[in-house]
Short mmCIF file of C-alpha atoms in Angstrom, two decimals:
data_model
loop_
_atom_site.label_atom_id
_atom_site.label_comp_id
_atom_site.label_asym_id
_atom_site.label_seq_id
_atom_site.Cartn_x
_atom_site.Cartn_y
_atom_site.Cartn_z
CA MET A 1078 28.58 9.81 -11.23
CA HIS A 1079 25.91 7.14 -11.70
CA PRO A 1080 22.81 8.38 -13.59
CA LEU A 1081 20.63 7.55 -10.57
CA ASP A 1082 22.75 9.79 -8.37
CA THR A 1083 22.27 12.60 -10.88
CA ALA A 1084 18.51 11.94 -10.93
CA ILE A 1085 18.17 12.11 -7.13
CA ALA A 1086 20.57 15.02 -6.58
CA LEU A 1087 19.19 17.71 -4.27
CA THR A 1088 20.28 21.29 -3.72
CA PRO A 1089 19.16 22.81 -0.39
CA THR A 1090 17.40 26.17 -0.68
CA PRO A 1091 17.61 29.00 1.88
CA ALA A 1092 13.93 28.33 2.75
CA GLY A 1093 14.78 24.78 3.87
CA HIS A 1094 13.48 23.02 0.77
CA PHE A 1095 15.36 21.14 -1.94
CA LEU A 1096 15.74 21.87 -5.64
CA ALA A 1097 15.67 18.84 -7.93
CA HIS A 1098 15.56 18.28 -11.68
CA THR A 1099 14.14 15.53 -13.87
CA SER A 1100 16.84 13.51 -15.60
CA PRO A 1101 16.88 12.63 -19.32
CA ASP A 1102 18.47 9.31 -18.25
CA TYR A 1103 15.19 8.34 -16.57
CA ALA A 1104 12.73 9.74 -19.09
CA ASN A 1105 9.48 7.88 -19.66
CA MET A 1106 7.22 8.19 -22.69
CA ILE A 1107 5.93 11.47 -21.25
CA GLY A 1108 7.76 13.07 -18.32
CA PRO A 1109 10.02 11.17 -15.93
CA PHE A 1110 9.90 7.52 -14.83
CA GLY A 1111 7.75 7.36 -11.67
CA GLY A 1112 10.39 5.32 -9.86
CA ALA A 1113 12.88 8.17 -10.28
CA THR A 1114 10.33 10.53 -8.74
CA CYS A 1115 9.91 8.11 -5.82
CA ALA A 1116 13.68 7.92 -5.40
CA VAL A 1117 14.26 11.67 -5.31
CA MET A 1118 11.30 12.23 -2.94
CA LEU A 1119 12.55 9.54 -0.55
CA ASN A 1120 16.04 10.98 -0.84
CA ALA A 1121 14.75 14.34 0.41
CA ALA A 1122 13.79 12.69 3.71
CA LEU A 1123 17.00 10.62 3.79
CA GLN A 1124 19.12 13.78 3.33
CA HIS A 1125 17.12 15.86 5.82
CA PRO A 1126 19.16 16.84 8.88
CA ASP A 1127 16.34 15.73 11.21
CA LYS A 1128 16.10 12.18 9.80
CA LEU A 1129 15.74 9.33 12.30
CA GLY A 1130 16.29 5.67 11.44
CA VAL A 1131 15.63 4.02 8.08
CA PRO A 1132 12.59 3.87 5.76
CA VAL A 1133 9.93 1.31 6.68
CA ALA A 1134 6.99 2.49 4.55
CA PHE A 1135 6.71 4.90 1.64
CA THR A 1136 3.61 5.99 -0.29
CA LEU A 1137 3.64 8.36 -3.22
CA ASN A 1138 0.61 9.77 -5.00
CA PHE A 1139 1.25 11.09 -8.50
CA THR A 1140 -1.02 14.11 -8.31
CA ALA A 1141 -0.34 15.53 -11.78
CA PRO A 1142 2.05 14.95 -14.68
CA VAL A 1143 5.62 15.94 -13.80
CA ALA A 1144 6.98 18.24 -16.51
CA ASP A 1145 10.58 17.74 -17.60
CA GLY A 1146 12.60 20.37 -15.78
CA PRO A 1147 13.19 21.63 -12.25
CA PHE A 1148 10.95 21.03 -9.25
CA THR A 1149 11.01 21.88 -5.56
CA ILE A 1150 10.72 19.29 -2.81
CA SER A 1151 9.60 20.12 0.69
CA ALA A 1152 10.16 17.34 3.23
CA ARG A 1153 9.08 17.76 6.82
CA PRO A 1154 8.69 15.38 9.73
CA ALA A 1155 5.01 15.64 10.69
CA ARG A 1156 5.79 13.75 13.89
CA THR A 1157 8.94 12.37 15.47
CA ASN A 1158 8.55 9.79 18.21
CA ARG A 1159 11.19 7.97 20.23
CA SER A 1160 11.92 5.40 17.51
CA THR A 1161 9.61 6.28 14.58
CA GLN A 1162 9.29 9.32 12.38
CA HIS A 1163 6.49 10.30 9.98
CA TRP A 1164 7.26 12.37 6.90
CA ILE A 1165 5.24 14.38 4.48
CA ILE A 1166 7.06 15.15 1.25
CA GLU A 1167 5.68 17.34 -1.55
CA ALA A 1168 7.07 18.10 -5.00
CA THR A 1169 5.87 21.24 -6.71
CA GLN A 1170 6.27 22.79 -10.12
CA ASP A 1171 4.68 25.95 -11.52
CA SER A 1172 1.48 23.96 -12.09
CA GLY A 1173 1.17 23.12 -8.38
CA VAL A 1174 1.76 19.89 -6.44
CA VAL A 1175 2.91 17.12 -8.80
CA ALA A 1176 3.76 14.43 -6.23
CA LEU A 1177 2.67 13.94 -2.64
CA ALA A 1178 4.37 11.34 -0.48
CA THR A 1179 4.38 10.10 3.08
CA ALA A 1180 7.06 7.98 4.67
CA VAL A 1181 7.58 6.17 7.94
CA PHE A 1182 11.14 5.88 9.20
CA ALA A 1183 12.14 3.83 12.22
CA GLU A 1184 15.05 2.64 14.26
CA ARG A 1185 14.80 -1.12 13.82
CA ARG A 1186 15.68 -3.58 16.54
CA LYS A 1187 16.49 -7.28 16.31
CA THR A 1188 13.37 -9.40 16.81
CA TRP A 1189 12.00 -12.77 15.78
CA SER A 1190 11.95 -12.74 11.99
CA ASN A 1191 10.31 -14.92 9.36
CA THR A 1192 9.33 -14.64 5.72
CA GLU A 1193 5.89 -16.06 5.11
CA THR A 1194 5.05 -14.91 1.60
CA SER A 1195 5.77 -16.99 -1.48
CA THR A 1196 9.39 -18.02 -1.98
CA PRO A 1197 11.47 -16.15 -4.55
CA PRO A 1198 10.98 -17.28 -8.13
CA ASN A 1199 12.99 -20.35 -9.14
CA MET A 1200 15.14 -18.95 -11.92
CA PRO A 1201 18.38 -19.95 -13.64
CA ALA A 1202 21.39 -17.70 -13.05
CA PRO A 1203 21.09 -14.23 -14.66
CA SER A 1204 24.19 -14.90 -16.76
CA SER A 1205 22.29 -17.70 -18.53
CA LEU A 1206 19.37 -15.40 -19.47
CA GLU A 1207 19.20 -12.77 -22.15
CA ARG A 1208 18.91 -9.12 -21.17
CA MET A 1209 15.67 -7.45 -22.27
CA ASN A 1210 16.17 -5.51 -25.47
CA THR A 1211 15.78 -1.85 -24.56
CA GLN A 1212 15.96 -0.46 -28.09
CA ASN A 1213 13.10 1.91 -28.85
CA ARG A 1214 12.11 1.87 -25.18
CA PRO A 1215 12.04 4.98 -22.96
CA THR A 1216 15.46 5.79 -21.54
CA TRP A 1217 14.51 4.69 -18.01
CA VAL A 1218 14.16 1.11 -19.25
CA GLN A 1219 17.74 1.34 -20.51
CA ARG A 1220 18.79 2.15 -16.91
CA TYR A 1221 17.89 -1.40 -15.87
CA ASP A 1222 19.31 -4.76 -16.83
CA MET A 1223 16.18 -6.95 -16.80
CA ARG A 1224 16.27 -10.68 -17.48
CA PHE A 1225 12.82 -12.23 -17.55
CA THR A 1226 11.86 -15.84 -17.04
CA GLU A 1227 8.11 -15.12 -17.13
CA GLY A 1228 5.83 -12.30 -18.27
CA PRO A 1229 8.35 -10.16 -20.23
CA PHE A 1230 7.44 -6.86 -21.85
CA PRO A 1231 5.44 -7.95 -24.91
CA HIS A 1232 7.33 -8.22 -28.19
CA ALA A 1233 4.29 -6.74 -29.88
CA PHE A 1234 1.05 -5.14 -28.74
CA ASP A 1235 -0.94 -7.71 -30.68
CA GLU A 1236 -3.94 -7.58 -28.32
CA GLN A 1237 -3.68 -11.34 -27.66
CA GLU A 1238 -5.02 -11.52 -24.13
CA GLN A 1239 -2.86 -13.62 -21.81
CA PRO A 1240 -4.21 -15.85 -19.01
CA HIS A 1241 -2.44 -13.76 -16.34
CA SER A 1242 0.01 -10.92 -15.86
CA HIS A 1243 2.65 -12.60 -13.68
CA SER A 1244 6.26 -11.60 -14.26
CA SER A 1245 9.47 -12.97 -12.78
CA LEU A 1246 12.87 -11.52 -13.53
CA TRP A 1247 16.38 -10.77 -12.41
CA LEU A 1248 17.24 -7.09 -12.53
CA ARG A 1249 19.70 -4.47 -11.40
CA ASP A 1250 20.62 -0.91 -12.21
CA HIS A 1251 22.49 -0.43 -15.48
CA PRO A 1252 25.29 0.40 -15.12
CA PRO A 1253 25.45 -1.60 -11.87
CA ARG A 1254 25.26 0.45 -8.67
CA PRO A 1255 25.31 -0.65 -5.02
CA LEU A 1256 21.74 -0.89 -3.72
CA ASP A 1257 20.44 1.81 -1.39
CA TYR A 1258 16.94 2.97 -0.42
CA PRO A 1259 16.46 5.36 -3.36
CA ALA A 1260 17.50 2.62 -5.80
CA LEU A 1261 15.22 0.09 -4.09
CA VAL A 1262 12.17 2.37 -4.15
CA ALA A 1263 12.82 3.13 -7.82
CA ILE A 1264 13.03 -0.60 -8.58
CA SER A 1265 9.74 -1.12 -6.75
CA ASP A 1266 8.14 1.04 -9.45
CA SER A 1267 10.00 -0.66 -12.32
CA PHE A 1268 7.41 -3.40 -12.91
CA PHE A 1269 5.74 -2.67 -16.22
CA PRO A 1270 2.01 -1.91 -15.97
CA ARG A 1271 0.36 -5.32 -15.64
CA ILE A 1272 -2.22 -4.44 -18.28
CA PHE A 1273 0.53 -4.41 -20.93
CA ILE A 1274 1.48 -7.99 -20.00
CA ARG A 1275 -2.09 -9.22 -19.60
CA ARG A 1276 -3.76 -7.67 -22.63
CA ARG A 1277 -0.78 -6.93 -24.88
CA ARG A 1278 -2.57 -3.69 -25.51
CA LEU A 1279 -0.90 -0.28 -25.30
CA SER A 1280 -3.58 1.31 -23.11
CA PRO A 1281 -2.92 4.83 -21.88
CA ILE A 1282 -1.92 4.29 -18.22
CA GLY A 1283 -0.53 6.16 -15.24
CA THR A 1284 0.28 5.07 -11.70
CA VAL A 1285 -1.78 7.13 -9.26
CA SER A 1286 -0.50 5.74 -5.96
CA ILE A 1287 2.36 3.43 -4.99
CA THR A 1288 3.24 2.01 -1.57
CA THR A 1289 6.46 0.18 -0.73
CA TYR A 1290 7.29 -1.57 2.53
CA PHE A 1291 10.99 -1.98 3.21
CA HIS A 1292 12.25 -5.12 4.89
CA ALA A 1293 15.88 -4.37 4.09
CA ASP A 1294 18.06 -2.77 6.71
CA GLU A 1295 21.43 -1.17 5.96
CA ALA A 1296 23.21 -4.52 6.40
CA ALA A 1297 20.92 -6.22 3.86
CA LEU A 1298 21.51 -3.40 1.37
CA ALA A 1299 25.28 -3.67 1.84
CA ALA A 1300 25.17 -7.46 1.39
CA GLN A 1301 23.19 -7.06 -1.84
CA SER A 1302 25.57 -4.41 -3.22
CA ASP A 1303 25.32 -4.42 -7.03
CA HIS A 1304 24.27 -8.07 -7.45
CA TYR A 1305 21.17 -8.89 -9.46
CA LEU A 1306 17.85 -8.78 -7.57
CA MET A 1307 14.97 -11.19 -8.03
CA ALA A 1308 11.55 -9.65 -8.58
CA CYS A 1309 8.04 -10.72 -9.36
CA ALA A 1310 4.72 -8.95 -9.85
CA ARG A 1311 1.07 -9.69 -10.60
CA ALA A 1312 -2.20 -7.81 -10.95
CA ASN A 1313 -5.06 -8.12 -8.49
CA LYS A 1314 -8.09 -6.55 -10.18
CA PHE A 1315 -8.71 -4.46 -13.28
CA HIS A 1316 -11.94 -2.54 -12.93
CA ASP A 1317 -13.50 0.54 -14.48
CA GLY A 1318 -10.41 2.60 -15.13
CA PHE A 1319 -8.06 1.38 -12.39
CA PHE A 1320 -6.11 -1.76 -11.62
CA ASP A 1321 -3.85 -2.68 -8.73
CA GLN A 1322 -0.69 -4.73 -8.84
CA SER A 1323 1.60 -6.19 -6.17
CA GLY A 1324 5.23 -7.22 -6.31
CA GLU A 1325 8.18 -8.41 -4.31
CA VAL A 1326 11.88 -7.62 -4.58
CA TRP A 1327 14.36 -10.21 -3.27
CA SER A 1328 18.12 -10.11 -2.79
CA HIS A 1329 20.40 -12.24 -4.97
CA ASP A 1330 20.38 -14.87 -2.22
CA GLY A 1331 16.63 -14.89 -1.61
CA GLN A 1332 16.00 -12.39 1.20
CA LEU A 1333 12.78 -10.43 0.78
CA LEU A 1334 13.90 -6.80 0.65
CA ALA A 1335 10.65 -5.03 -0.21
CA THR A 1336 6.99 -5.59 -0.98
CA THR A 1337 5.25 -3.08 -3.18
CA HIS A 1338 1.73 -2.27 -4.31
CA GLN A 1339 0.27 0.29 -6.65
CA THR A 1340 -2.96 1.34 -8.27
CA VAL A 1341 -2.85 2.45 -11.87
CA TYR A 1342 -5.24 4.43 -14.04
CA PHE A 1343 -5.98 2.90 -17.44
CA LYS A 1344 -8.11 4.21 -20.23
CA ASP A 1345 -9.60 1.18 -21.93
CA MET B 1236 -28.10 5.62 14.82
CA HIS B 1237 -25.58 2.87 14.00
CA PRO B 1238 -22.46 2.97 16.19
CA LEU B 1239 -20.28 3.40 13.09
CA ASP B 1240 -22.23 6.51 12.13
CA THR B 1241 -21.60 7.90 15.61
CA ALA B 1242 -17.90 7.06 15.32
CA ILE B 1243 -17.50 8.85 11.96
CA ALA B 1244 -19.71 11.86 12.78
CA LEU B 1245 -18.14 15.18 11.84
CA THR B 1246 -18.99 18.71 12.93
CA PRO B 1247 -17.74 21.44 10.60
CA THR B 1248 -15.78 24.23 12.29
CA PRO B 1249 -15.78 27.89 11.24
CA ALA B 1250 -12.15 27.46 10.11
CA GLY B 1251 -13.19 24.81 7.56
CA HIS B 1252 -12.05 21.80 9.57
CA PHE B 1253 -14.07 19.04 11.20
CA LEU B 1254 -14.45 18.11 14.85
CA ALA B 1255 -14.61 14.38 15.59
CA HIS B 1256 -14.58 12.24 18.72
CA THR B 1257 -13.36 8.74 19.47
CA SER B 1258 -16.21 6.33 20.19
CA PRO B 1259 -16.36 3.91 23.12
CA ASP B 1260 -18.13 1.49 20.74
CA TYR B 1261 -14.88 1.16 18.76
CA ALA B 1262 -12.38 1.16 21.60
CA ASN B 1263 -9.26 -0.95 21.25
CA MET B 1264 -7.03 -2.14 24.09
CA ILE B 1265 -5.53 1.35 24.20
CA GLY B 1266 -7.22 4.18 22.31
CA PRO B 1267 -9.55 3.67 19.35
CA PHE B 1268 -9.64 0.86 16.75
CA GLY B 1269 -7.47 1.98 13.82
CA GLY B 1270 -10.22 1.09 11.35
CA ALA B 1271 -12.52 3.63 13.00
CA THR B 1272 -9.79 6.26 12.61
CA CYS B 1273 -9.47 5.34 8.92
CA ALA B 1274 -13.25 5.58 8.51
CA VAL B 1275 -13.61 9.02 10.08
CA MET B 1276 -10.58 10.36 8.16
CA LEU B 1277 -11.95 9.08 4.85
CA ASN B 1278 -15.36 10.46 5.78
CA ALA B 1279 -13.86 13.94 6.12
CA ALA B 1280 -12.96 13.84 2.40
CA LEU B 1281 -16.28 12.23 1.48
CA GLN B 1282 -18.20 14.98 3.32
CA HIS B 1283 -16.05 17.80 1.96
CA PRO B 1284 -17.98 20.15 -0.35
CA ASP B 1285 -15.20 20.01 -2.97
CA LYS B 1286 -15.20 16.20 -3.24
CA LEU B 1287 -14.97 14.71 -6.76
CA GLY B 1288 -15.77 11.08 -7.57
CA VAL B 1289 -15.25 8.09 -5.29
CA PRO B 1290 -12.26 6.77 -3.32
CA VAL B 1291 -9.74 4.70 -5.30
CA ALA B 1292 -6.77 4.65 -2.90
CA PHE B 1293 -6.38 5.52 0.77
CA THR B 1294 -3.25 5.47 2.92
CA LEU B 1295 -3.16 6.32 6.60
CA ASN B 1296 -0.08 6.62 8.78
CA PHE B 1297 -0.68 6.31 12.51
CA THR B 1298 1.76 8.96 13.63
CA ALA B 1299 1.10 8.77 17.39
CA PRO B 1300 -1.35 7.12 19.79
CA VAL B 1301 -4.85 8.62 19.46
CA ALA B 1302 -6.10 9.57 22.92
CA ASP B 1303 -9.74 8.87 23.74
CA GLY B 1304 -11.58 12.14 23.28
CA PRO B 1305 -12.02 14.86 20.66
CA PHE B 1306 -9.79 15.48 17.67
CA THR B 1307 -9.75 17.86 14.73
CA ILE B 1308 -9.57 16.73 11.13
CA SER B 1309 -8.35 18.92 8.32
CA ALA B 1310 -9.05 17.58 4.82
CA ARG B 1311 -7.89 19.47 1.76
CA PRO B 1312 -7.60 18.58 -1.90
CA ALA B 1313 -3.90 19.01 -2.69
CA ARG B 1314 -4.76 18.76 -6.38
CA THR B 1315 -7.96 18.40 -8.36
CA ASN B 1316 -7.68 17.27 -11.97
CA ARG B 1317 -10.40 16.66 -14.54
CA SER B 1318 -11.34 13.23 -13.21
CA THR B 1319 -9.02 12.59 -10.24
CA GLN B 1320 -8.53 14.34 -6.92
CA HIS B 1321 -5.72 14.01 -4.38
CA TRP B 1322 -6.40 14.56 -0.70
CA ILE B 1323 -4.30 15.20 2.34
CA ILE B 1324 -6.10 14.56 5.61
CA GLU B 1325 -4.63 15.22 9.05
CA ALA B 1326 -6.03 14.47 12.51
CA THR B 1327 -4.67 16.48 15.41
CA GLN B 1328 -5.02 16.41 19.17
CA ASP B 1329 -3.26 18.51 21.79
CA SER B 1330 -0.19 16.29 21.38
CA GLY B 1331 0.11 17.13 17.66
CA VAL B 1332 -0.65 15.13 14.51
CA VAL B 1333 -1.99 11.68 15.44
CA ALA B 1334 -2.96 10.44 11.97
CA LEU B 1335 -1.85 11.52 8.52
CA ALA B 1336 -3.69 10.23 5.46
CA THR B 1337 -3.72 10.68 1.72
CA ALA B 1338 -6.50 9.63 -0.61
CA VAL B 1339 -7.08 9.46 -4.33
CA PHE B 1340 -10.62 9.98 -5.54
CA ALA B 1341 -11.72 9.52 -9.15
CA GLU B 1342 -14.67 9.51 -11.45
CA ARG B 1343 -14.64 5.93 -12.70
CA ARG B 1344 -15.62 4.99 -16.22
CA LYS B 1345 -16.66 1.61 -17.62
CA THR B 1346 -13.68 -0.28 -19.04
CA TRP B 1347 -12.54 -3.84 -19.60
CA SER B 1348 -12.54 -5.48 -16.18
CA ASN B 1349 -11.07 -8.68 -14.79
CA THR B 1350 -10.11 -10.08 -11.42
CA GLU B 1351 -6.78 -11.82 -11.53
CA THR B 1352 -5.91 -12.38 -7.89
CA SER B 1353 -6.79 -15.55 -6.00
CA THR B 1354 -10.47 -16.46 -5.95
CA PRO B 1355 -12.48 -15.77 -2.80
CA PRO B 1356 -12.11 -18.39 -0.09
CA ASN B 1357 -14.29 -21.46 -0.51
CA MET B 1358 -16.42 -21.30 2.64
CA PRO B 1359 -19.73 -22.75 3.79
CA ALA B 1360 -22.60 -20.28 4.29
CA PRO B 1361 -22.11 -17.89 7.23
CA SER B 1362 -25.27 -19.24 8.88
CA SER B 1363 -23.55 -22.61 9.21
CA LEU B 1364 -20.53 -21.16 11.02
CA GLU B 1365 -20.22 -19.97 14.58
CA ARG B 1366 -19.72 -16.30 15.31
CA MET B 1367 -16.40 -15.46 16.98
CA ASN B 1368 -16.82 -15.10 20.71
CA THR B 1369 -16.20 -11.43 21.49
CA GLN B 1370 -16.35 -11.71 25.28
CA ASN B 1371 -13.35 -10.10 26.95
CA ARG B 1372 -12.33 -8.59 23.63
CA PRO B 1373 -12.03 -4.83 22.99
CA THR B 1374 -15.39 -3.28 22.11
CA TRP B 1375 -14.44 -2.79 18.43
CA VAL B 1376 -14.33 -6.56 18.00
CA GLN B 1377 -17.91 -6.68 19.27
CA ARG B 1378 -18.88 -4.31 16.43
CA TYR B 1379 -18.16 -7.11 13.91
CA ASP B 1380 -19.79 -10.45 13.33
CA MET B 1381 -16.80 -12.58 12.29
CA ARG B 1382 -17.12 -16.22 11.26
CA PHE B 1383 -13.78 -17.86 10.61
CA THR B 1384 -13.02 -20.94 8.56
CA GLU B 1385 -9.25 -20.56 8.90
CA GLY B 1386 -6.83 -18.66 11.15
CA PRO B 1387 -9.22 -17.44 13.86
CA PHE B 1388 -8.16 -15.25 16.75
CA PRO B 1389 -6.26 -17.69 19.00
CA HIS B 1390 -8.21 -19.24 21.88
CA ALA B 1391 -5.11 -18.84 24.00
CA PHE B 1392 -1.76 -17.10 23.63
CA ASP B 1393 0.03 -20.39 24.22
CA GLU B 1394 3.07 -19.41 22.09
CA GLN B 1395 2.61 -22.47 19.87
CA GLU B 1396 4.00 -21.19 16.59
CA GLN B 1397 1.74 -21.93 13.63
CA PRO B 1398 2.99 -22.79 10.10
CA HIS B 1399 1.38 -19.65 8.65
CA SER B 1400 -0.89 -16.74 9.49
CA HIS B 1401 -3.59 -17.12 6.83
CA SER B 1402 -7.15 -16.24 7.83
CA SER B 1403 -10.42 -16.66 5.96
CA LEU B 1404 -13.73 -15.46 7.30
CA TRP B 1405 -17.17 -14.10 6.68
CA LEU B 1406 -17.79 -10.79 8.41
CA ARG B 1407 -20.08 -7.80 8.57
CA ASP B 1408 -20.82 -4.90 10.88
CA HIS B 1409 -22.68 -5.78 14.04
CA PRO B 1410 -25.44 -4.72 14.12
CA PRO B 1411 -25.67 -5.08 10.32
CA ARG B 1412 -25.31 -1.86 8.34
CA PRO B 1413 -25.37 -1.23 4.57
CA LEU B 1414 -21.79 -1.10 3.26
CA ASP B 1415 -20.30 2.25 2.32
CA TYR B 1416 -16.73 3.51 1.91
CA PRO B 1417 -16.16 4.35 5.59
CA ALA B 1418 -17.40 0.88 6.61
CA LEU B 1419 -15.24 -0.79 3.94
CA VAL B 1420 -12.06 1.05 4.94
CA ALA B 1421 -12.72 0.17 8.59
CA ILE B 1422 -13.16 -3.49 7.64
CA SER B 1423 -9.90 -3.36 5.71
CA ASP B 1424 -8.20 -2.70 9.07
CA SER B 1425 -10.20 -5.38 10.94
CA PHE B 1426 -7.78 -8.24 10.23
CA PHE B 1427 -6.11 -9.13 13.50
CA PRO B 1428 -2.36 -8.58 13.55
CA ARG B 1429 -0.91 -11.59 11.76
CA ILE B 1430 1.69 -12.10 14.48
CA PHE B 1431 -1.10 -13.07 16.90
CA ILE B 1432 -2.24 -15.82 14.51
CA ARG B 1433 1.25 -16.97 13.58
CA ARG B 1434 2.98 -16.99 16.96
CA ARG B 1435 0.01 -17.14 19.33
CA ARG B 1436 1.98 -14.61 21.30
CA LEU B 1437 0.53 -11.36 22.62
CA SER B 1438 3.32 -9.14 21.31
CA PRO B 1439 2.89 -5.40 21.75
CA ILE B 1440 1.93 -4.23 18.24
CA GLY B 1441 0.67 -1.17 16.40
CA THR B 1442 -0.14 -0.56 12.74
CA VAL B 1443 2.07 2.23 11.44
CA SER B 1444 0.77 2.51 7.87
CA ILE B 1445 -2.21 1.04 6.03
CA THR B 1446 -3.12 1.30 2.34
CA THR B 1447 -6.45 0.24 0.83
CA TYR B 1448 -7.33 0.15 -2.86
CA PHE B 1449 -11.04 0.29 -3.60
CA HIS B 1450 -12.46 -1.72 -6.47
CA ALA B 1451 -16.05 -1.16 -5.37
CA ASP B 1452 -18.09 1.54 -7.00
CA GLU B 1453 -21.38 2.86 -5.58
CA ALA B 1454 -23.35 0.14 -7.41
CA ALA B 1455 -21.20 -2.63 -5.90
CA LEU B 1456 -21.67 -1.15 -2.42
CA ALA B 1457 -25.43 -0.95 -2.91
CA ALA B 1458 -25.55 -4.55 -4.16
CA GLN B 1459 -23.60 -5.72 -1.12
CA SER B 1460 -25.82 -3.82 1.32
CA ASP B 1461 -25.62 -5.51 4.74
CA HIS B 1462 -24.81 -9.02 3.51
CA TYR B 1463 -21.78 -10.82 4.91
CA LEU B 1464 -18.46 -10.11 3.21
CA MET B 1465 -15.72 -12.63 2.53
CA ALA B 1466 -12.24 -11.70 3.65
CA CYS B 1467 -8.80 -13.21 3.84
CA ALA B 1468 -5.39 -12.05 5.00
CA ARG B 1469 -1.83 -13.24 5.31
CA ALA B 1470 1.56 -11.94 6.40
CA ASN B 1471 4.42 -11.30 4.02
CA LYS B 1472 7.53 -10.82 6.19
CA PHE B 1473 8.22 -10.33 9.88
CA HIS B 1474 11.59 -8.66 10.36
CA ASP B 1475 13.30 -6.68 13.09
CA GLY B 1476 10.32 -4.92 14.60
CA PHE B 1477 7.95 -4.66 11.63
CA PHE B 1478 5.83 -7.03 9.59
CA ASP B 1479 3.55 -6.45 6.62
CA GLN B 1480 0.27 -8.16 5.88
CA SER B 1481 -2.06 -8.15 2.86
CA GLY B 1482 -5.75 -8.91 2.59
CA GLU B 1483 -8.74 -8.93 0.30
CA VAL B 1484 -12.39 -8.11 0.94
CA TRP B 1485 -14.99 -9.72 -1.32
CA SER B 1486 -18.73 -9.19 -1.66
CA HIS B 1487 -21.17 -11.92 -0.61
CA ASP B 1488 -21.26 -13.07 -4.23
CA GLY B 1489 -17.50 -13.05 -4.83
CA GLN B 1490 -16.71 -9.62 -6.28
CA LEU B 1491 -13.36 -8.25 -5.09
CA LEU B 1492 -14.27 -4.97 -3.37
CA ALA B 1493 -10.94 -3.96 -1.85
CA THR B 1494 -7.32 -5.02 -1.47
CA THR B 1495 -5.47 -3.83 1.59
CA HIS B 1496 -1.92 -3.83 2.91
CA GLN B 1497 -0.34 -2.63 6.12
CA THR B 1498 2.92 -2.58 7.99
CA VAL B 1499 2.83 -3.16 11.71
CA TYR B 1500 5.31 -2.47 14.49
CA PHE B 1501 5.90 -5.37 16.87
CA LYS B 1502 8.06 -5.54 19.94
CA ASP B 1503 9.37 -9.09 20.12
#
């Protein structure tokens, strides 16, 4: 069983909720990797018997630190229309609500299509790049094979401010795993906090809200399979305790699969 | 009383909810302007006696068409921490939930600050530009004074596809009104659907989810007052029934006040 499948495993409860458990394979410095929390929350809607269509939009607010251990997920469709469905998904521990998410699912239909945003980064093949060294990193970082061409995780927090926080990389799950929506939403939260790249300063940080828009349908996920993805990210504004960052995730052959945005608390 | 203040007016109910009413001043082609719905939903948290701090992030999912008439808003803090607060805000009509929002509020503290995203558009003074003609437009468009330098609302839906959907403009409430959070979140939904600009085609469309990150604190709002704002927007990807667009809202003197993203249903 792939570690991501363990991390997103759900056990239905008699009350119609799901039991889940944080996974040591996706541990962060404190508590679990936020992307794993996104993945298990989205999975609760994906596994729900009333699910309609595929994810189009997903927002998760990290309401409080998630403690290592079990948690309960309640996922309910707040509204189901003919071809769209709106979810509210809550994760609770003894302390109360630790994550609060909404999702929009839809049955997609063929229409005129066009990608207008910046083209995928121009990078040499992943095999020609070195994998990021994950020694002494939280275990979740070891669950990804990341190969940067720009804006890597800093070798040292030397507080040498950089001109910008742009990153470009190839990445995929490690060990490789065919891409699905939980994996894609986790990857959308795998960009390191831009303040680390920009300031090379180990500020205390925590994502407070993340939003991902999915452009990938089931066929695009199947075509991607376990190939490397292209990804890039940049900050928008750092201001008085919060900064926001935006990123894109592209298939191995340059299809935009997801756009993602988040706002992050930082201490100084 | 400014029309926006009428549109976001709330009457507390004995059950602890708020009564609200769509406003003919902010009517769209069908139902109310989505930005007015965002504004009144955010206002319900702002007016709540338990409110802590200022808005940092706001996401609203348009779960079903809002019918012209009254609606009920329930706003509750799902979690209140020492300096952050997480809201869930629901609007209901007889048909059920019509809008579902989450918000993060926070007490902001002075930190290192920096704006990394693209600079504000280089535009001549608003007085030197012509105001968009709002004749035969929905009334909400008449509630804004928009002065485009790029990507205006098309003069005709002549189906001449454009190379991109970028827009840059000056705008403010009409009549002018000092900026506050409800006005700013409404403005963040005032960018016309990018497909209209790109394809000059009057596709049936509807925003399904919008997220706005606030960089403006109370001092920045006060400094902006009722000056013109700078704004720009662009699409990311149009694909099989949905497209996403991103935008920025800047103060008259070039401070980034908000970044905003949305995904929009389109028919063809």
